[in-house]
Amino acid sequence: MPCFSLTQSKNSCHRSTFARAGLRSAITDLKDGATTMHCWVPQSPNPSKPNLLLIHGLGLNAMWQFVDLLRHVTPHYNVYVPDLVFFGDSYTTRPDRSESFQAECVMQAMEAHSVRRLSLVGLSYGGFVAYSLAARYKEAVERVVICCAAVCLEEKDLQEGAFRISDLDEAAGILTPQTPQKLRELVRYTFFRPPPVGLLPSCLLMDFIEAMFTEFVQEKKELIRAVPQNRKLSELPKIPQPLHKMGVRLADIHLSQTLRKAGALCTGYDLKSLGRSLFWVLNSLEKHRHVGENAQLVVIKDAGHALNAEKPKEYHKHIKSFLVDSLPRSPPITPSAIPVTH
């Protein structure tokens, strides 16, 4: 075990950032005799602010995935950032590996913190959990942002080769890397323009793996395998979202400018450069309409699956536009509104 870990040092920096943003670490016993949930919660929730739940994906912990987003949302929301089951300090002995079980655990943790209404941001695997949470707890969820999660995925899509990796065991091995080679492979799959991880020495990559990927490896693989299992679009519930209450924003990989007429909000992209992913994009565009007429597909140019890391400005801009800019504005204070004291 090395005396100094760059990854753990970065973890400490992120914890400090969360604390400076007004959040504290909290453990909740769900009273089922099996499950505990860890969550970053406001130190002093402001009753005049709405609540926002940030649900992380696979890979890096929740702090790494949302540390840059905090400053954009904490001035406007009471922000809650849970660790999903088998991540961080959240754990269960129950055998359920479905995203609906994750959603149930998250909502129980929110209720323990007296959160009754909230908006959601779900990133990658967290997007599946967010969708399940919104469908199951319709009265509690106001607005939803789902990033890089093919929530309309069907089991047959994998069998028909719609994705670069159709073998779930292979995908699970890449998403839970245990060697520097697998970590390099994960980076190549998740970035449009991968950072030069291949140039880093293996000892640094192993330091990162030991800090991020060595706990609950088997359980995380089971979570990955459970996502498409028996999944059919016809059985996927629609999210009932009045425009003034809830919306769904689905952000996936590249989309051509010519697809705007099909109902997508996107930046320009060369069709010839899309290659095999064009089928996936068209498939997603057709299927995303299933979630409801008020759903909007947003695609970021030149971004891979890790768009929050690769295109942070665009990522934050869309979240701000959809969540922050939709909040009611306080009326300006006029001289007549200022109380007169004698």
Tab-separated table of C-alpha atoms in Angstrom:
chain	number	residue	atom	x	y	z
A	1	MET	CA	0.000	0.000	0.000
A	2	PRO	CA	1.610	3.323	-1.034
A	3	CYS	CA	2.292	5.902	1.654
A	4	PHE	CA	0.702	8.643	-0.455
A	5	SER	CA	-2.270	8.354	-2.790
A	6	LEU	CA	-2.988	11.061	-5.348
A	7	THR	CA	-6.534	9.780	-5.710
A	8	GLN	CA	-7.248	9.855	-1.975
A	9	SER	CA	-5.735	13.323	-1.806
A	10	LYS	CA	-8.159	14.433	-4.524
A	11	ASN	CA	-10.984	12.775	-2.608
A	12	SER	CA	-10.099	14.900	0.413
A	13	CYS	CA	-10.187	18.041	-1.739
A	14	HIS	CA	-13.627	17.110	-3.025
A	15	ARG	CA	-14.901	16.502	0.513
A	16	SER	CA	-13.706	19.979	1.442
A	17	THR	CA	-15.498	21.422	-1.581
A	18	PHE	CA	-18.744	19.693	-0.581
A	19	ALA	CA	-18.366	21.026	2.974
A	20	ARG	CA	-17.717	24.567	1.711
A	21	ALA	CA	-20.857	24.239	-0.431
A	22	GLY	CA	-22.841	23.740	2.772
A	23	LEU	CA	-23.186	19.947	2.655
A	24	ARG	CA	-22.478	17.355	5.316
A	25	SER	CA	-22.100	13.589	5.271
A	26	ALA	CA	-25.026	11.578	6.714
A	27	ILE	CA	-25.741	7.852	7.148
A	28	THR	CA	-29.359	6.637	7.165
A	29	ASP	CA	-30.516	3.224	8.366
A	30	LEU	CA	-33.522	2.280	6.217
A	31	LYS	CA	-34.938	0.138	9.063
A	32	ASP	CA	-35.247	-2.971	6.887
A	33	GLY	CA	-32.500	-4.763	8.775
A	34	ALA	CA	-30.381	-4.850	5.637
A	35	THR	CA	-29.746	-1.439	4.065
A	36	THR	CA	-27.888	1.740	4.982
A	37	MET	CA	-27.629	4.790	2.727
A	38	HIS	CA	-24.988	7.491	2.730
A	39	CYS	CA	-25.905	10.923	1.431
A	40	TRP	CA	-24.461	14.406	1.287
A	41	VAL	CA	-27.200	16.654	2.669
A	42	PRO	CA	-27.500	20.386	3.400
A	43	GLN	CA	-26.092	21.397	6.757
A	44	SER	CA	-29.016	23.792	7.155
A	45	PRO	CA	-31.772	23.232	4.569
A	46	ASN	CA	-33.457	26.455	3.473
A	47	PRO	CA	-37.249	25.955	3.533
A	48	SER	CA	-37.680	28.659	0.879
A	49	LYS	CA	-35.546	26.710	-1.636
A	50	PRO	CA	-36.683	23.713	-3.705
A	51	ASN	CA	-34.792	20.424	-3.392
A	52	LEU	CA	-32.475	18.878	-5.984
A	53	LEU	CA	-31.249	15.273	-5.977
A	54	LEU	CA	-28.052	14.395	-7.887
A	55	ILE	CA	-27.771	10.676	-8.705
A	56	HIS	CA	-24.354	9.446	-9.810
A	57	GLY	CA	-23.420	6.808	-12.370
A	58	LEU	CA	-20.978	3.921	-12.365
A	59	GLY	CA	-17.263	4.507	-12.046
A	60	LEU	CA	-16.078	7.519	-10.082
A	61	ASN	CA	-17.764	8.272	-6.794
A	62	ALA	CA	-20.528	10.856	-6.461
A	63	MET	CA	-18.136	13.581	-5.306
A	64	TRP	CA	-16.005	13.312	-8.442
A	65	GLN	CA	-19.064	13.272	-10.698
A	66	PHE	CA	-20.836	16.308	-9.212
A	67	VAL	CA	-18.172	18.475	-7.582
A	68	ASP	CA	-18.126	20.932	-10.505
A	69	LEU	CA	-21.921	21.124	-10.690
A	70	LEU	CA	-22.367	22.151	-7.059
A	71	ARG	CA	-21.590	25.836	-7.517
A	72	HIS	CA	-24.191	26.093	-10.268
A	73	VAL	CA	-27.057	24.633	-8.233
A	74	THR	CA	-26.416	25.154	-4.502
A	75	PRO	CA	-27.318	28.882	-4.628
A	76	HIS	CA	-30.778	27.910	-5.894
A	77	TYR	CA	-31.526	24.483	-4.391
A	78	ASN	CA	-31.149	22.412	-1.268
A	79	VAL	CA	-28.850	19.810	-2.842
A	80	TYR	CA	-28.754	16.112	-1.885
A	81	VAL	CA	-26.096	13.750	-3.282
A	82	PRO	CA	-26.583	10.103	-2.258
A	83	ASP	CA	-24.301	7.141	-2.763
A	84	LEU	CA	-26.307	4.439	-4.513
A	85	VAL	CA	-26.300	0.973	-2.953
A	86	PHE	CA	-22.836	-0.660	-3.279
A	87	PHE	CA	-21.158	2.713	-3.778
A	88	GLY	CA	-19.373	4.695	-1.103
A	89	ASP	CA	-20.890	3.940	2.294
A	90	SER	CA	-24.238	2.652	1.006
A	91	TYR	CA	-24.814	-1.077	1.348
A	92	THR	CA	-27.474	-3.773	1.516
A	93	THR	CA	-27.651	-7.497	2.176
A	94	ARG	CA	-30.837	-7.748	0.108
A	95	PRO	CA	-30.460	-9.590	-3.238
A	96	ASP	CA	-32.343	-7.065	-5.411
A	97	ARG	CA	-30.108	-5.430	-8.051
A	98	SER	CA	-32.730	-3.514	-10.055
A	99	GLU	CA	-32.710	0.242	-10.584
A	100	SER	CA	-36.216	0.305	-9.074
A	101	PHE	CA	-34.736	-1.022	-5.820
A	102	GLN	CA	-32.069	1.700	-5.969
A	103	ALA	CA	-34.832	4.285	-6.485
A	104	GLU	CA	-36.749	2.929	-3.483
A	105	CYS	CA	-33.652	3.186	-1.285
A	106	VAL	CA	-32.905	6.729	-2.436
A	107	MET	CA	-36.471	7.894	-1.769
A	108	GLN	CA	-36.483	6.322	1.695
A	109	ALA	CA	-33.277	8.195	2.463
A	110	MET	CA	-34.851	11.442	1.228
A	111	GLU	CA	-37.940	10.882	3.365
A	112	ALA	CA	-35.670	10.329	6.369
A	113	HIS	CA	-34.319	13.826	5.725
A	114	SER	CA	-37.873	15.216	5.461
A	115	VAL	CA	-37.630	15.760	1.702
A	116	ARG	CA	-41.089	15.387	0.177
A	117	ARG	CA	-40.706	17.102	-3.209
A	118	LEU	CA	-37.612	17.317	-5.381
A	119	SER	CA	-36.117	17.580	-8.851
A	120	LEU	CA	-33.601	15.079	-10.211
A	121	VAL	CA	-30.371	14.888	-12.166
A	122	GLY	CA	-29.397	11.332	-13.090
A	123	LEU	CA	-26.069	10.657	-14.759
A	124	SER	CA	-25.416	7.427	-16.705
A	125	TYR	CA	-26.577	4.506	-14.503
A	126	GLY	CA	-28.041	7.159	-12.227
A	127	GLY	CA	-30.292	8.145	-15.134
A	128	PHE	CA	-31.975	4.736	-15.020
A	129	VAL	CA	-32.463	5.154	-11.279
A	130	ALA	CA	-33.781	8.695	-11.768
A	131	TYR	CA	-36.301	7.543	-14.393
A	132	SER	CA	-37.503	4.743	-12.151
A	133	LEU	CA	-37.791	7.144	-9.235
A	134	ALA	CA	-39.781	9.660	-11.291
A	135	ALA	CA	-42.142	6.967	-12.582
A	136	ARG	CA	-42.713	5.440	-9.172
A	137	TYR	CA	-42.992	8.613	-7.095
A	138	LYS	CA	-44.943	10.837	-9.471
A	139	GLU	CA	-46.255	13.225	-6.843
A	140	ALA	CA	-42.825	13.802	-5.316
A	141	VAL	CA	-40.769	14.484	-8.448
A	142	GLU	CA	-41.046	17.857	-10.183
A	143	ARG	CA	-38.430	18.002	-12.940
A	144	VAL	CA	-35.980	15.448	-14.308
A	145	VAL	CA	-32.654	15.671	-16.127
A	146	ILE	CA	-31.292	12.384	-17.472
A	147	CYS	CA	-27.777	12.467	-18.926
A	148	CYS	CA	-26.192	9.716	-20.998
A	149	ALA	CA	-28.653	7.000	-20.025
A	150	ALA	CA	-30.510	5.076	-22.720
A	151	VAL	CA	-33.608	4.718	-20.566
A	152	CYS	CA	-35.557	3.334	-23.532
A	153	LEU	CA	-33.054	0.510	-23.895
A	154	GLU	CA	-34.531	-2.903	-24.635
A	155	GLU	CA	-32.868	-6.249	-24.075
A	156	LYS	CA	-33.113	-6.939	-27.806
A	157	ASP	CA	-31.041	-3.821	-28.584
A	158	LEU	CA	-27.974	-5.527	-27.147
A	159	GLN	CA	-28.719	-8.710	-29.060
A	160	GLU	CA	-29.097	-6.754	-32.308
A	161	GLY	CA	-25.733	-5.011	-31.876
A	162	ALA	CA	-26.969	-1.472	-31.349
A	163	PHE	CA	-24.067	-0.805	-28.964
A	164	ARG	CA	-20.328	-1.153	-29.351
A	165	ILE	CA	-20.297	-3.850	-26.659
A	166	SER	CA	-23.148	-6.339	-26.727
A	167	ASP	CA	-21.691	-8.845	-24.252
A	168	LEU	CA	-22.767	-7.844	-20.738
A	169	ASP	CA	-19.941	-9.709	-19.041
A	170	GLU	CA	-17.424	-7.861	-21.195
A	171	ALA	CA	-19.146	-4.540	-20.478
A	172	ALA	CA	-19.197	-5.255	-16.749
A	173	GLY	CA	-15.471	-6.036	-16.831
A	174	ILE	CA	-14.712	-2.721	-18.525
A	175	LEU	CA	-16.992	-0.695	-16.242
A	176	THR	CA	-15.360	-2.172	-13.142
A	177	PRO	CA	-11.692	-2.138	-14.222
A	178	GLN	CA	-9.241	-4.044	-12.058
A	179	THR	CA	-6.106	-3.522	-14.172
A	180	PRO	CA	-4.498	-0.487	-15.827
A	181	GLN	CA	-5.272	-2.017	-19.234
A	182	LYS	CA	-8.988	-2.215	-18.438
A	183	LEU	CA	-8.982	1.349	-17.093
A	184	ARG	CA	-7.415	2.598	-20.330
A	185	GLU	CA	-10.079	0.680	-22.240
A	186	LEU	CA	-12.833	2.278	-20.149
A	187	VAL	CA	-11.508	5.756	-20.922
A	188	ARG	CA	-11.406	4.991	-24.656
A	189	TYR	CA	-15.044	3.914	-24.600
A	190	THR	CA	-16.384	6.821	-22.541
A	191	PHE	CA	-14.648	9.825	-24.153
A	192	PHE	CA	-15.057	11.168	-27.677
A	193	ARG	CA	-11.481	12.451	-27.472
A	194	PRO	CA	-9.887	10.356	-24.730
A	195	PRO	CA	-7.378	12.055	-22.415
A	196	PRO	CA	-3.822	10.647	-22.598
A	197	VAL	CA	-4.349	8.093	-19.847
A	198	GLY	CA	-2.204	5.632	-21.793
A	199	LEU	CA	0.825	7.817	-21.102
A	200	LEU	CA	0.415	7.583	-17.346
A	201	PRO	CA	2.474	4.969	-15.495
A	202	SER	CA	0.583	1.889	-14.374
A	203	CYS	CA	1.310	2.627	-10.706
A	204	LEU	CA	-0.778	5.821	-10.882
A	205	LEU	CA	-3.596	4.008	-12.629
A	206	MET	CA	-3.535	1.276	-9.991
A	207	ASP	CA	-3.712	3.939	-7.285
A	208	PHE	CA	-6.883	5.214	-8.968
A	209	ILE	CA	-8.318	1.703	-9.349
A	210	GLU	CA	-7.679	0.809	-5.704
A	211	ALA	CA	-9.475	3.950	-4.556
A	212	MET	CA	-12.424	3.758	-6.960
A	213	PHE	CA	-13.065	0.243	-8.221
A	214	THR	CA	-12.065	-2.437	-5.707
A	215	GLU	CA	-15.117	-2.455	-3.413
A	216	PHE	CA	-18.278	-4.455	-4.189
A	217	VAL	CA	-16.966	-5.456	-7.630
A	218	GLN	CA	-19.243	-8.478	-7.989
A	219	GLU	CA	-22.289	-6.563	-6.779
A	220	LYS	CA	-21.637	-3.745	-9.268
A	221	LYS	CA	-21.361	-6.265	-12.098
A	222	GLU	CA	-24.721	-7.644	-11.025
A	223	LEU	CA	-26.194	-4.123	-11.176
A	224	ILE	CA	-24.920	-3.749	-14.757
A	225	ARG	CA	-26.346	-7.103	-15.847
A	226	ALA	CA	-29.709	-6.264	-14.280
A	227	VAL	CA	-30.296	-3.086	-16.324
A	228	PRO	CA	-31.387	-4.651	-19.649
A	229	GLN	CA	-32.768	-7.864	-18.177
A	230	ASN	CA	-36.274	-8.493	-19.594
A	231	ARG	CA	-36.472	-4.796	-20.470
A	232	LYS	CA	-39.132	-3.918	-23.057
A	233	LEU	CA	-40.116	-0.480	-24.296
A	234	SER	CA	-43.790	-1.440	-24.232
A	235	GLU	CA	-43.546	-2.043	-20.484
A	236	LEU	CA	-41.622	1.139	-19.684
A	237	PRO	CA	-43.934	3.549	-17.832
A	238	LYS	CA	-44.267	7.060	-19.171
A	239	ILE	CA	-43.444	9.931	-16.874
A	240	PRO	CA	-46.524	12.171	-16.548
A	241	GLN	CA	-44.999	15.645	-16.510
A	242	PRO	CA	-47.063	18.830	-16.812
A	243	LEU	CA	-44.871	21.448	-18.445
A	244	HIS	CA	-44.962	23.675	-15.409
A	245	LYS	CA	-44.007	20.830	-13.089
A	246	MET	CA	-41.686	18.386	-14.753
A	247	GLY	CA	-39.634	17.862	-17.867
A	248	VAL	CA	-37.215	15.233	-19.054
A	249	ARG	CA	-33.956	16.088	-20.706
A	250	LEU	CA	-32.128	13.198	-22.321
A	251	ALA	CA	-28.528	13.992	-23.253
A	252	ASP	CA	-26.716	11.355	-25.287
A	253	ILE	CA	-23.768	11.268	-27.670
A	254	HIS	CA	-23.408	13.030	-31.015
A	255	LEU	CA	-26.298	13.972	-33.303
A	256	SER	CA	-26.245	15.573	-36.733
A	257	GLN	CA	-27.599	19.046	-37.335
A	258	THR	CA	-29.917	17.541	-39.940
A	259	LEU	CA	-31.821	15.679	-37.230
A	260	ARG	CA	-33.184	18.863	-35.669
A	261	LYS	CA	-36.371	18.567	-37.707
A	262	ALA	CA	-36.964	15.216	-36.034
A	263	GLY	CA	-37.393	16.912	-32.670
A	264	ALA	CA	-33.893	17.124	-31.220
A	265	LEU	CA	-32.121	20.079	-29.689
A	266	CYS	CA	-28.508	19.626	-30.718
A	267	THR	CA	-25.346	21.138	-32.079
A	268	GLY	CA	-24.014	20.512	-35.574
A	269	TYR	CA	-22.236	17.292	-36.389
A	270	ASP	CA	-20.930	15.691	-39.567
A	271	LEU	CA	-23.059	12.684	-40.517
A	272	LYS	CA	-20.080	11.012	-42.186
A	273	SER	CA	-18.195	11.076	-38.889
A	274	LEU	CA	-20.951	9.377	-36.942
A	275	GLY	CA	-20.324	5.941	-38.391
A	276	ARG	CA	-21.969	3.129	-36.481
A	277	SER	CA	-23.293	5.425	-33.751
A	278	LEU	CA	-25.750	6.971	-36.243
A	279	PHE	CA	-28.020	3.928	-35.911
A	280	TRP	CA	-27.924	4.264	-32.134
A	281	VAL	CA	-28.755	7.975	-32.306
A	282	LEU	CA	-31.681	7.476	-34.677
A	283	ASN	CA	-32.918	4.614	-32.520
A	284	SER	CA	-32.694	6.768	-29.403
A	285	LEU	CA	-34.442	9.657	-31.100
A	286	GLU	CA	-37.356	7.455	-32.104
A	287	LYS	CA	-37.601	5.748	-28.727
A	288	HIS	CA	-37.206	8.801	-26.535
A	289	ARG	CA	-40.627	10.012	-27.671
A	290	HIS	CA	-42.034	7.129	-25.653
A	291	VAL	CA	-41.341	8.952	-22.385
A	292	GLY	CA	-43.818	11.694	-23.280
A	293	GLU	CA	-44.512	14.572	-25.620
A	294	ASN	CA	-42.793	17.037	-23.301
A	295	ALA	CA	-39.507	15.151	-23.319
A	296	GLN	CA	-36.672	16.846	-25.142
A	297	LEU	CA	-33.582	15.169	-26.551
A	298	VAL	CA	-30.419	17.243	-26.221
A	299	VAL	CA	-27.195	16.071	-27.840
A	300	ILE	CA	-23.795	17.656	-27.221
A	301	LYS	CA	-21.356	17.966	-30.082
A	302	ASP	CA	-18.034	16.105	-29.869
A	303	ALA	CA	-18.833	14.483	-26.535
A	304	GLY	CA	-18.804	10.877	-25.480
A	305	HIS	CA	-20.527	9.173	-22.593
A	306	ALA	CA	-18.539	11.177	-20.036
A	307	LEU	CA	-19.922	14.477	-21.302
A	308	ASN	CA	-19.912	16.028	-17.813
A	309	ALA	CA	-16.115	15.711	-17.858
A	310	GLU	CA	-15.542	16.252	-21.578
A	311	LYS	CA	-17.984	19.141	-22.173
A	312	PRO	CA	-18.600	20.635	-18.724
A	313	LYS	CA	-19.625	24.101	-19.965
A	314	GLU	CA	-22.360	22.734	-22.220
A	315	TYR	CA	-23.423	20.221	-19.577
A	316	HIS	CA	-23.784	22.891	-16.912
A	317	LYS	CA	-25.467	25.282	-19.348
A	318	HIS	CA	-28.228	22.802	-20.197
A	319	ILE	CA	-28.831	21.887	-16.558
A	320	LYS	CA	-28.963	25.557	-15.590
A	321	SER	CA	-31.353	26.310	-18.446
A	322	PHE	CA	-33.692	23.468	-17.568
A	323	LEU	CA	-33.605	23.644	-13.765
A	324	VAL	CA	-32.351	27.000	-12.508
A	325	ASP	CA	-33.874	29.242	-15.169
A	326	SER	CA	-37.273	27.624	-14.627
A	327	LEU	CA	-37.440	28.698	-10.977
A	328	PRO	CA	-39.749	31.591	-10.092
A	329	ARG	CA	-37.975	34.888	-9.734
A	330	SER	CA	-38.260	36.977	-6.604
A	331	PRO	CA	-39.910	40.317	-7.383
A	332	PRO	CA	-37.532	43.291	-7.295
A	333	ILE	CA	-37.621	45.361	-4.150
A	334	THR	CA	-39.118	48.789	-4.821
A	335	PRO	CA	-38.978	51.779	-2.442
A	336	SER	CA	-42.696	51.334	-1.672
A	337	ALA	CA	-42.077	47.738	-0.631
A	338	ILE	CA	-39.468	48.671	1.961
A	339	PRO	CA	-41.045	48.896	5.420
A	340	VAL	CA	-40.778	52.271	7.087
A	341	THR	CA	-39.439	52.291	10.622
A	342	HIS	CA	-39.857	55.142	13.066
